[in-house]
Backbone as CSV, one residue per row, in Angstrom:
resi,resn,N_x,N_y,N_z,CA_x,CA_y,CA_z,C_x,C_y,C_z
1,MET,-18.762,-20.971,28.959,-19.638,-19.926,28.543,-20.935,-20.440,27.967
2,ARG,-22.039,-20.143,28.204,-23.337,-20.491,27.403,-23.703,-19.520,26.503
3,LEU,-23.942,-19.889,25.154,-24.329,-18.924,24.177,-25.942,-18.709,24.130
4,TYR,-26.486,-19.982,24.465,-28.000,-19.883,24.377,-28.621,-20.263,25.627
5,ALA,-29.854,-19.733,25.765,-30.772,-20.351,26.929,-31.019,-21.868,26.928
6,GLN,-31.325,-22.304,28.140,-31.806,-23.787,28.274,-33.329,-23.717,28.159
7,THR,-34.066,-22.622,28.557,-35.445,-22.649,28.324,-35.761,-22.530,26.938
8,ARG,-36.761,-23.449,26.523,-37.075,-23.376,25.036,-37.646,-21.976,24.385
9,ALA,-38.438,-21.194,25.137,-38.935,-19.936,24.658,-37.789,-18.994,24.350
10,ARG,-36.997,-18.808,25.391,-35.969,-17.961,25.349,-34.875,-18.328,24.255
11,ARG,-34.638,-19.587,24.388,-33.710,-20.074,23.242,-34.265,-19.860,21.853
12,CYS,-35.489,-20.026,21.710,-36.039,-19.959,20.306,-35.952,-18.246,20.002
13,ARG,-36.285,-17.530,20.982,-36.089,-15.969,20.601,-34.607,-15.584,20.400
14,GLN,-33.781,-16.183,21.164,-32.298,-15.980,20.749,-31.852,-16.559,19.399
15,VAL,-32.296,-17.527,18.911,-31.924,-18.096,17.803,-32.646,-17.408,16.494
16,LEU,-33.858,-16.987,16.749,-34.419,-16.140,15.856,-33.767,-14.733,15.745
17,ALA,-33.410,-14.112,16.882,-32.693,-12.802,16.797,-31.512,-13.185,15.954
18,ASP,-30.621,-14.161,16.268,-29.535,-14.327,15.497,-29.755,-14.508,13.962
19,LEU,-30.662,-15.224,13.725,-30.947,-15.514,12.278,-31.524,-14.148,11.598
20,VAL,-32.192,-13.343,12.287,-32.642,-12.217,11.740,-31.381,-11.244,11.506
21,ALA,-30.477,-11.365,12.397,-29.323,-10.248,12.433,-28.488,-10.852,11.140
22,VAL,-28.328,-12.264,10.871,-27.599,-12.763,9.722,-28.287,-12.327,8.536
23,VAL,-29.617,-12.528,8.467,-30.436,-12.248,7.193,-30.234,-10.680,6.773
24,LEU,-30.356,-9.714,7.894,-30.160,-8.371,7.599,-28.801,-8.094,7.222
25,VAL,-27.717,-8.676,7.825,-26.352,-8.353,7.156,-26.266,-8.912,5.741
26,ALA,-27.041,-10.121,5.401,-26.712,-10.587,3.957,-27.443,-9.661,3.162
27,ALA,-28.740,-9.152,3.641,-29.543,-8.172,2.562,-28.812,-6.933,2.448
28,ALA,-27.991,-6.514,3.483,-27.258,-5.237,3.358,-26.115,-5.379,2.383
29,VAL,-25.501,-6.576,2.416,-24.453,-6.572,1.713,-24.829,-6.846,0.039
30,ARG,-25.970,-7.615,-0.016,-26.505,-7.671,-1.328,-27.127,-6.279,-1.906
31,PHE,-27.546,-5.544,-1.023,-28.125,-4.282,-1.511,-26.958,-3.226,-1.853
32,ALA,-25.816,-3.289,-1.063,-24.643,-2.710,-1.448,-23.993,-3.077,-2.752
33,LEU,-24.064,-4.463,-3.026,-23.553,-4.792,-4.254,-24.511,-4.456,-5.547
34,ALA,-25.609,-4.384,-5.470,-26.494,-3.819,-6.246,-26.479,-2.441,-6.715
35,VAL,-25.890,-1.624,-5.477,-25.757,-0.227,-5.753,-24.459,-0.060,-6.477
36,HIS,-23.566,-0.972,-6.084,-22.234,-0.879,-6.873,-22.446,-1.148,-8.195
37,ASP,-23.273,-2.311,-8.651,-23.471,-2.560,-10.058,-24.216,-1.384,-10.707
38,GLY,-25.091,-0.587,-10.105,-25.731,0.420,-10.757,-24.843,1.598,-10.932
39,ILE,-24.115,1.849,-9.897,-23.180,3.053,-10.320,-22.215,2.601,-11.389
40,MET,-21.846,1.383,-11.419,-20.782,1.068,-12.497,-21.537,1.201,-14.017
41,LEU,-22.718,1.216,-13.945,-23.452,1.348,-15.297,-23.013,2.704,-15.773
42,LEU,-22.679,3.809,-14.884,-22.320,5.156,-15.409,-20.896,4.972,-16.069
43,ALA,-20.287,3.905,-15.973,-18.916,3.875,-16.479,-19.021,3.449,-17.982
44,GLU,-20.370,2.925,-18.402,-20.345,2.478,-19.643,-20.173,3.433,-20.750
45,PRO,-20.588,4.818,-20.601,-20.143,5.734,-21.672,-18.670,5.983,-21.682
46,GLY,-17.853,5.874,-20.699,-16.492,5.815,-20.700,-15.826,4.811,-21.276
47,ARG,-16.478,3.499,-21.207,-15.946,2.413,-21.887,-16.258,2.456,-23.487
48,GLU,-17.402,2.957,-23.847,-17.676,3.161,-25.199,-16.644,4.129,-25.785
49,LEU,-16.407,5.262,-25.076,-15.461,6.275,-25.584,-14.279,5.841,-25.823
50,GLU,-13.678,4.884,-24.914,-12.427,4.271,-24.962,-12.425,3.443,-26.085
51,ASP,-13.161,2.576,-26.316,-13.368,1.574,-27.376,-13.404,2.296,-28.758
52,ALA,-14.218,3.453,-28.893,-14.358,3.995,-30.136,-13.162,4.742,-30.381
53,SER,-12.609,5.567,-29.285,-11.526,6.370,-29.701,-10.198,5.420,-29.921
54,GLY,-10.161,4.508,-29.210,-8.993,3.374,-29.481,-9.019,2.991,-30.880
55,SER,-10.307,2.643,-31.382,-10.320,2.070,-32.831,-10.020,3.331,-33.797
56,LEU,-10.517,4.473,-33.580,-10.076,5.570,-34.344,-8.735,5.846,-34.255
57,ALA,-8.124,5.805,-33.238,-6.642,6.290,-33.138,-5.927,5.042,-33.966
58,SER,-6.240,3.856,-33.762,-5.611,2.700,-34.454,-5.675,2.921,-35.848
59,GLY,-6.945,3.339,-36.509,-7.222,3.381,-37.998,-6.439,4.549,-38.464
60,LEU,-6.505,5.717,-37.646,-5.720,6.913,-38.301,-4.253,6.624,-38.246
61,GLY,-3.743,5.953,-37.274,-2.481,5.531,-37.255,-1.905,4.613,-38.350
62,ASP,-2.931,3.520,-38.714,-2.658,2.667,-39.814,-2.674,3.618,-41.193
63,ALA,-3.649,4.471,-41.120,-3.726,5.381,-42.324,-2.569,6.362,-42.608
64,GLY,-1.944,6.753,-41.455,-0.839,7.653,-41.508,0.382,6.956,-41.940
65,ASP,0.729,5.529,-41.475,1.596,4.751,-42.049,1.566,4.563,-43.499
66,ALA,0.324,4.366,-43.802,0.060,3.951,-45.376,0.297,5.248,-46.170
67,ALA,-0.171,6.354,-45.632,0.096,7.795,-46.397,1.635,8.065,-46.541
68,SER,2.315,7.476,-45.465,3.891,7.957,-45.548,4.561,7.200,-46.871
69,ASN,3.972,6.326,-47.209,4.426,5.542,-48.571,4.103,6.178,-49.842
70,VAL,3.287,7.315,-49.639,2.961,8.014,-50.951,4.147,8.844,-51.230
71,PRO,4.593,8.636,-52.621,5.821,9.446,-52.992,5.683,10.905,-52.870
72,LEU,6.651,11.622,-52.460,6.654,13.157,-52.360,5.868,13.696,-51.381
73,ILE,4.511,13.220,-51.163,3.773,14.088,-50.266,3.409,13.119,-48.990
74,GLY,3.981,12.079,-48.941,3.886,11.031,-47.996,3.844,11.529,-46.328
75,GLY,5.136,12.347,-46.379,5.285,12.946,-44.967,4.361,13.927,-44.598
76,VAL,3.843,14.817,-45.677,2.943,15.794,-45.346,1.669,15.162,-45.129
77,LEU,1.302,14.089,-45.646,-0.095,13.398,-45.281,-0.148,12.692,-43.997
78,LYS,1.155,12.276,-43.662,1.325,11.350,-42.473,1.212,12.161,-41.200
79,LYS,1.727,13.301,-41.134,1.562,14.255,-39.987,0.302,14.740,-39.250
80,PRO,-0.672,15.069,-40.235,-1.996,15.271,-39.756,-2.788,13.972,-39.211
81,LEU,-2.607,12.879,-39.998,-3.135,11.615,-39.366,-2.620,11.148,-38.168
82,GLN,-1.204,11.455,-37.983,-0.732,10.981,-36.674,-1.186,12.136,-35.492
83,SER,-1.342,13.270,-35.905,-1.808,14.085,-34.801,-3.299,13.835,-34.427
84,ALA,-4.134,13.471,-35.380,-5.465,12.887,-35.150,-5.480,11.598,-34.329
85,ALA,-4.538,10.802,-34.678,-4.364,9.507,-33.867,-4.113,9.711,-32.357
86,GLU,-3.129,10.712,-32.228,-2.742,10.962,-30.953,-4.070,11.684,-30.171
87,ALA,-4.720,12.483,-30.725,-6.013,13.112,-30.169,-6.853,11.936,-29.832
88,GLY,-7.125,10.862,-30.632,-7.905,9.803,-30.380,-7.482,8.986,-29.292
89,ASN,-6.076,8.930,-29.039,-5.551,8.326,-27.814,-5.829,8.937,-26.466
90,GLY,-5.723,10.363,-26.660,-6.326,11.098,-25.642,-7.662,10.951,-25.124
91,LEU,-8.482,10.810,-26.052,-9.984,10.460,-25.772,-10.143,9.180,-25.271
92,SER,-9.367,8.264,-25.664,-9.155,6.762,-25.138,-8.842,6.852,-23.646
93,ASP,-7.885,7.783,-23.383,-7.275,7.737,-22.072,-8.462,8.383,-21.137
94,ALA,-9.139,9.268,-21.634,-10.062,10.021,-20.938,-11.361,9.162,-20.589
95,GLY,-11.702,8.281,-21.581,-12.557,7.280,-21.273,-12.151,6.251,-20.256
96,GLN,-10.883,5.893,-20.159,-10.313,4.860,-19.151,-10.335,5.795,-17.732
97,SER,-10.002,6.947,-17.723,-10.210,7.814,-16.649,-11.503,7.933,-15.960
98,MET,-12.445,8.158,-16.919,-13.687,8.163,-16.471,-14.291,6.763,-15.684
99,GLN,-13.816,5.826,-16.285,-14.094,4.435,-15.823,-13.537,4.174,-14.319
100,ASP,-12.392,4.651,-14.310,-11.477,4.552,-12.976,-12.231,5.258,-11.829
101,VAL,-12.689,6.570,-12.269,-13.392,7.412,-11.233,-14.556,6.770,-10.816
102,VAL,-15.567,6.337,-11.777,-16.785,5.580,-11.500,-16.614,4.378,-10.673
103,GLY,-15.405,3.472,-10.912,-15.148,2.328,-10.207,-14.869,2.821,-8.713
104,ARG,-14.136,3.803,-8.611,-13.718,4.087,-7.166,-14.975,4.591,-6.443
105,VAL,-15.792,5.317,-7.010,-17.002,5.924,-6.482,-17.921,4.547,-6.113
106,ALA,-17.977,3.705,-7.014,-18.866,2.408,-6.818,-18.186,1.725,-5.619
107,ASN,-17.038,1.466,-5.572,-16.382,0.644,-4.451,-16.476,1.323,-3.209
108,LEU,-16.264,2.749,-3.095,-16.307,3.280,-1.830,-17.876,3.442,-1.395
109,THR,-18.785,3.493,-2.217,-20.203,3.618,-1.835,-20.595,2.240,-1.337
110,ALA,-20.181,1.235,-1.942,-20.558,-0.073,-1.621,-19.927,-0.469,-0.212
111,PHE,-18.514,-0.234,0.003,-18.044,-0.299,1.233,-18.578,0.474,2.341
112,ALA,-19.054,1.671,2.222,-19.504,2.562,3.268,-21.062,1.906,3.578
113,LEU,-21.806,1.474,2.543,-23.016,0.910,2.953,-22.891,-0.450,3.746
114,ILE,-21.977,-1.191,3.319,-21.860,-2.418,4.032,-21.311,-2.096,5.427
115,VAL,-20.309,-1.419,5.605,-19.752,-0.822,6.840,-21.018,-0.395,7.890
116,PHE,-21.776,0.630,7.348,-22.729,1.190,8.132,-23.829,0.128,8.476
117,SER,-24.296,-0.616,7.526,-25.388,-1.465,7.779,-25.003,-2.574,8.721
118,VAL,-23.979,-3.037,8.562,-23.339,-4.074,9.504,-23.176,-3.641,10.783
119,ALA,-22.670,-2.309,10.954,-22.414,-1.682,12.137,-23.884,-1.443,12.950
120,PHE,-24.965,-1.255,12.050,-26.117,-0.821,12.598,-26.807,-2.034,13.261
121,VAL,-26.671,-3.178,12.428,-27.195,-4.384,12.808,-26.496,-4.931,14.196
122,LEU,-25.263,-4.809,14.117,-24.427,-5.303,15.252,-24.870,-4.320,16.544
123,ALA,-24.794,-3.210,16.288,-25.408,-2.188,17.566,-26.683,-2.536,18.243
124,LEU,-27.629,-3.130,17.223,-28.913,-3.452,17.856,-28.869,-4.837,18.333
125,TRP,-28.165,-5.777,17.804,-28.228,-7.295,18.192,-27.121,-7.639,19.213
126,LEU,-25.931,-7.192,19.006,-24.914,-7.585,19.927,-24.856,-7.351,21.265
127,PRO,-25.137,-6.146,21.750,-25.208,-5.710,23.170,-26.092,-6.605,23.995
128,ALA,-27.274,-6.904,23.496,-28.422,-7.790,24.230,-27.889,-9.227,24.252
129,ARG,-27.012,-9.673,23.326,-26.536,-11.035,23.271,-25.322,-11.063,24.347
130,VAL,-24.577,-10.023,24.199,-23.306,-10.169,25.174,-23.915,-9.899,26.607
131,ARG,-24.910,-9.176,26.806,-25.513,-8.877,28.118,-25.936,-10.205,28.776
132,TRP,-26.746,-10.904,28.037,-27.210,-12.123,28.499,-26.256,-13.234,28.767
133,ILE,-25.276,-13.356,27.878,-24.128,-14.392,28.019,-23.315,-13.887,29.433
134,ARG,-23.052,-12.777,29.593,-22.323,-12.248,30.835,-23.237,-12.574,32.205
135,ARG,-24.690,-12.275,31.981,-25.483,-12.412,33.150,-25.609,-13.880,33.351
136,SER,-25.701,-14.623,32.363,-25.888,-16.241,32.609,-24.700,-16.639,33.352
137,ALA,-23.526,-16.201,32.891,-22.237,-16.691,33.460,-22.182,-16.167,35.084
138,ARG,-22.596,-15.015,35.244,-22.654,-14.457,36.916,-23.647,-15.364,37.562
139,ILE,-24.714,-15.585,37.002,-25.684,-16.414,37.731,-25.332,-17.713,37.975
140,ARG,-24.498,-18.348,37.062,-24.096,-19.814,37.229,-22.863,-19.674,38.242
141,GLY,-22.158,-18.561,38.193,-21.085,-18.528,39.192,-21.484,-18.204,40.482
142,LEU,-22.658,-17.417,40.813,-23.267,-17.325,41.903,-24.019,-18.539,42.374
143,LEU,-24.431,-19.403,41.650,-25.124,-20.814,41.996,-23.942,-21.552,42.517
144,GLU,-22.737,-21.689,42.121,-21.727,-22.583,42.518,-21.098,-21.928,43.740
145,ALA,-21.220,-20.698,44.044,-20.534,-20.016,45.151,-21.335,-20.530,46.525
146,PRO,-20.505,-20.556,47.564,-21.467,-20.870,48.811,-22.619,-19.787,49.093
147,GLY,-23.511,-20.336,49.428,-24.801,-19.385,49.854,-25.346,-19.083,48.545
148,GLY,-24.845,-19.275,47.275,-25.481,-18.771,46.044,-26.853,-19.266,45.880
149,ALA,-27.253,-20.524,46.227,-28.692,-20.828,46.193,-29.589,-20.077,46.916
150,ASP,-29.059,-19.570,48.047,-30.057,-18.807,48.985,-30.142,-17.386,48.364
151,LEU,-29.152,-16.892,47.661,-29.309,-15.632,46.988,-30.235,-15.604,45.625
152,LEU,-30.047,-16.897,45.058,-31.050,-17.194,44.038,-32.413,-17.115,44.396
153,ALA,-32.781,-17.963,45.368,-33.923,-18.300,46.018,-34.530,-16.745,46.546
154,LEU,-33.789,-15.812,47.143,-34.291,-14.475,47.382,-34.513,-13.756,46.163
155,ARG,-33.740,-13.898,45.159,-34.088,-13.187,43.713,-35.412,-13.699,43.305
156,ALA,-35.781,-14.874,43.517,-37.103,-15.388,42.903,-38.271,-14.635,43.776
157,LEU,-37.963,-14.753,45.075,-38.825,-14.217,45.970,-39.387,-12.678,45.726
158,THR,-38.319,-11.889,45.232,-38.397,-10.483,45.117,-38.823,-10.266,43.656
159,GLY,-38.926,-11.351,42.706,-39.231,-11.073,41.489,-40.984,-11.240,41.272
160,PRO,-41.387,-11.324,40.010,-42.715,-11.467,39.640,-43.457,-12.683,40.217
161,VAL,-44.446,-12.383,40.802,-45.120,-13.338,41.692,-45.722,-14.563,40.860
162,LYS,-46.112,-14.297,39.549,-46.497,-15.381,38.676,-45.511,-16.466,38.490
163,ASP,-44.178,-16.186,38.601,-43.119,-17.230,38.543,-43.153,-18.167,39.683
164,LEU,-43.825,-17.788,40.716,-43.715,-18.674,42.004,-44.983,-19.446,41.906
165,ALA,-45.867,-19.487,41.027,-47.170,-20.185,40.849,-46.924,-21.432,41.025
166,ALA,-45.898,-22.093,40.446,-45.466,-23.585,40.362,-44.829,-24.132,41.572
167,VAL,-44.517,-23.345,42.414,-43.578,-23.697,43.468,-44.620,-24.175,44.740
168,PRO,-44.176,-25.395,45.173,-45.199,-25.859,46.297,-44.843,-24.910,47.625
169,VAL,-45.950,-24.481,48.141,-45.818,-23.475,49.268,-45.756,-24.338,50.648
170,PRO,-44.757,-23.965,51.393,-44.638,-24.978,52.590,-45.377,-24.206,53.723
171,PRO,-45.729,-24.882,54.916,-46.398,-24.071,55.987,-45.733,-22.825,56.363
172,GLY,-46.396,-21.803,56.578,-45.727,-20.626,56.932,-45.375,-19.637,55.568
173,GLY,-45.410,-20.138,54.401,-45.286,-19.435,53.168,-43.715,-19.550,52.851
174,LEU,-43.527,-19.339,51.539,-42.097,-19.461,50.971,-41.003,-18.541,51.628
175,ALA,-41.458,-17.227,52.069,-40.384,-16.203,52.806,-40.062,-16.935,53.979
176,GLU,-41.013,-17.396,54.741,-40.593,-18.038,56.006,-39.769,-19.170,55.836
177,ALA,-40.059,-20.080,54.794,-39.160,-21.188,54.572,-37.851,-20.832,54.107
178,TRP,-37.808,-19.719,53.427,-36.328,-19.311,53.017,-35.721,-18.731,54.191
179,ARG,-36.193,-17.913,55.073,-35.764,-17.324,56.167,-35.177,-18.487,57.286
180,ARG,-35.777,-19.524,57.348,-35.355,-20.520,58.331,-34.526,-21.595,57.666
181,GLY,-34.158,-21.404,56.184,-33.149,-22.171,55.549,-33.582,-23.489,55.079
182,ASP,-34.922,-23.623,54.768,-35.632,-24.788,54.189,-34.975,-25.201,52.838
183,GLU,-34.338,-26.375,52.971,-33.579,-26.682,51.675,-34.178,-26.846,50.535
184,GLN,-35.398,-27.568,50.699,-36.400,-27.983,49.684,-36.904,-26.568,49.029
185,ALA,-37.320,-25.534,49.832,-37.943,-24.367,49.304,-36.924,-23.489,48.630
186,ILE,-35.602,-23.499,49.244,-34.528,-22.735,48.628,-34.171,-23.369,47.217
187,GLY,-34.199,-24.818,47.114,-33.833,-25.399,45.925,-34.858,-25.003,44.832
188,ASP,-36.135,-25.046,45.304,-37.483,-24.747,44.334,-37.234,-23.323,43.834
189,LEU,-36.980,-22.319,44.636,-36.881,-20.909,44.610,-35.756,-20.687,43.557
190,SER,-34.591,-21.174,43.802,-33.455,-21.039,42.963,-33.570,-21.582,41.670
191,ARG,-34.287,-22.623,41.457,-34.675,-23.134,40.144,-35.616,-22.165,39.460
192,VAL,-36.523,-21.466,40.161,-37.367,-20.413,39.482,-36.388,-19.345,39.059
193,ALA,-35.400,-18.755,39.701,-34.470,-17.739,39.321,-33.764,-18.157,38.265
194,LEU,-33.397,-19.498,38.022,-32.684,-19.986,36.870,-33.476,-20.008,35.754
195,ARG,-34.748,-20.418,35.912,-35.558,-20.666,34.824,-35.868,-19.152,34.229
196,ARG,-35.965,-18.196,35.056,-36.324,-16.695,34.830,-34.993,-16.451,33.851
197,ALA,-33.802,-16.775,34.250,-32.816,-16.208,33.345,-32.521,-17.124,32.271
198,GLY,-33.227,-18.148,32.080,-33.180,-19.011,30.950,-31.919,-20.115,31.082
199,LEU,-31.759,-20.419,32.357,-30.516,-21.395,32.591,-31.052,-22.696,33.178
200,SER,-32.362,-22.806,33.166,-32.861,-24.115,33.495,-34.156,-24.663,32.740
201,ALA,-34.104,-25.731,32.228,-35.128,-26.313,31.277,-36.308,-26.627,32.033
């Protein structure tokens, strides 16, 4: 199986198309990661809320523990401080939940962008590459089959006239030489068909 043409111009076009496809996929991935990072900035308020609420809850918990040591009214003082500390923990949990939601949205968005972009690039690039690979395999198989050179020569005769400019014209013309089975003309014409398909240097 041949992946690239033997003719220089077509091979250069194929390599260029492959490079463009790789660059587009890399750019799409980079863009998706940038979008991910941008969305994650929305998690910053949740992170700040979690940190501040956690610090507040910790401080109120420590104050409640200290207040419990006050004689007679320690239990009374500790209870509202503990309630406030629990409320702070609730706010901290809310901040963490906010970060989790933003993280999930960022991940899903980045994943969707990567999948869509890669699928789009592959839909534009892959069919043409697969068609050429399959076509070149068919033509090479035809060349190796009995009478394949004759068919390729006929293909060259029915193709663009400009491709025949470099072929020496025998007496009676190329078509007549092909009809009478002139091996030289058939070989020249089959090489034209191979060059047209990118299979002959």
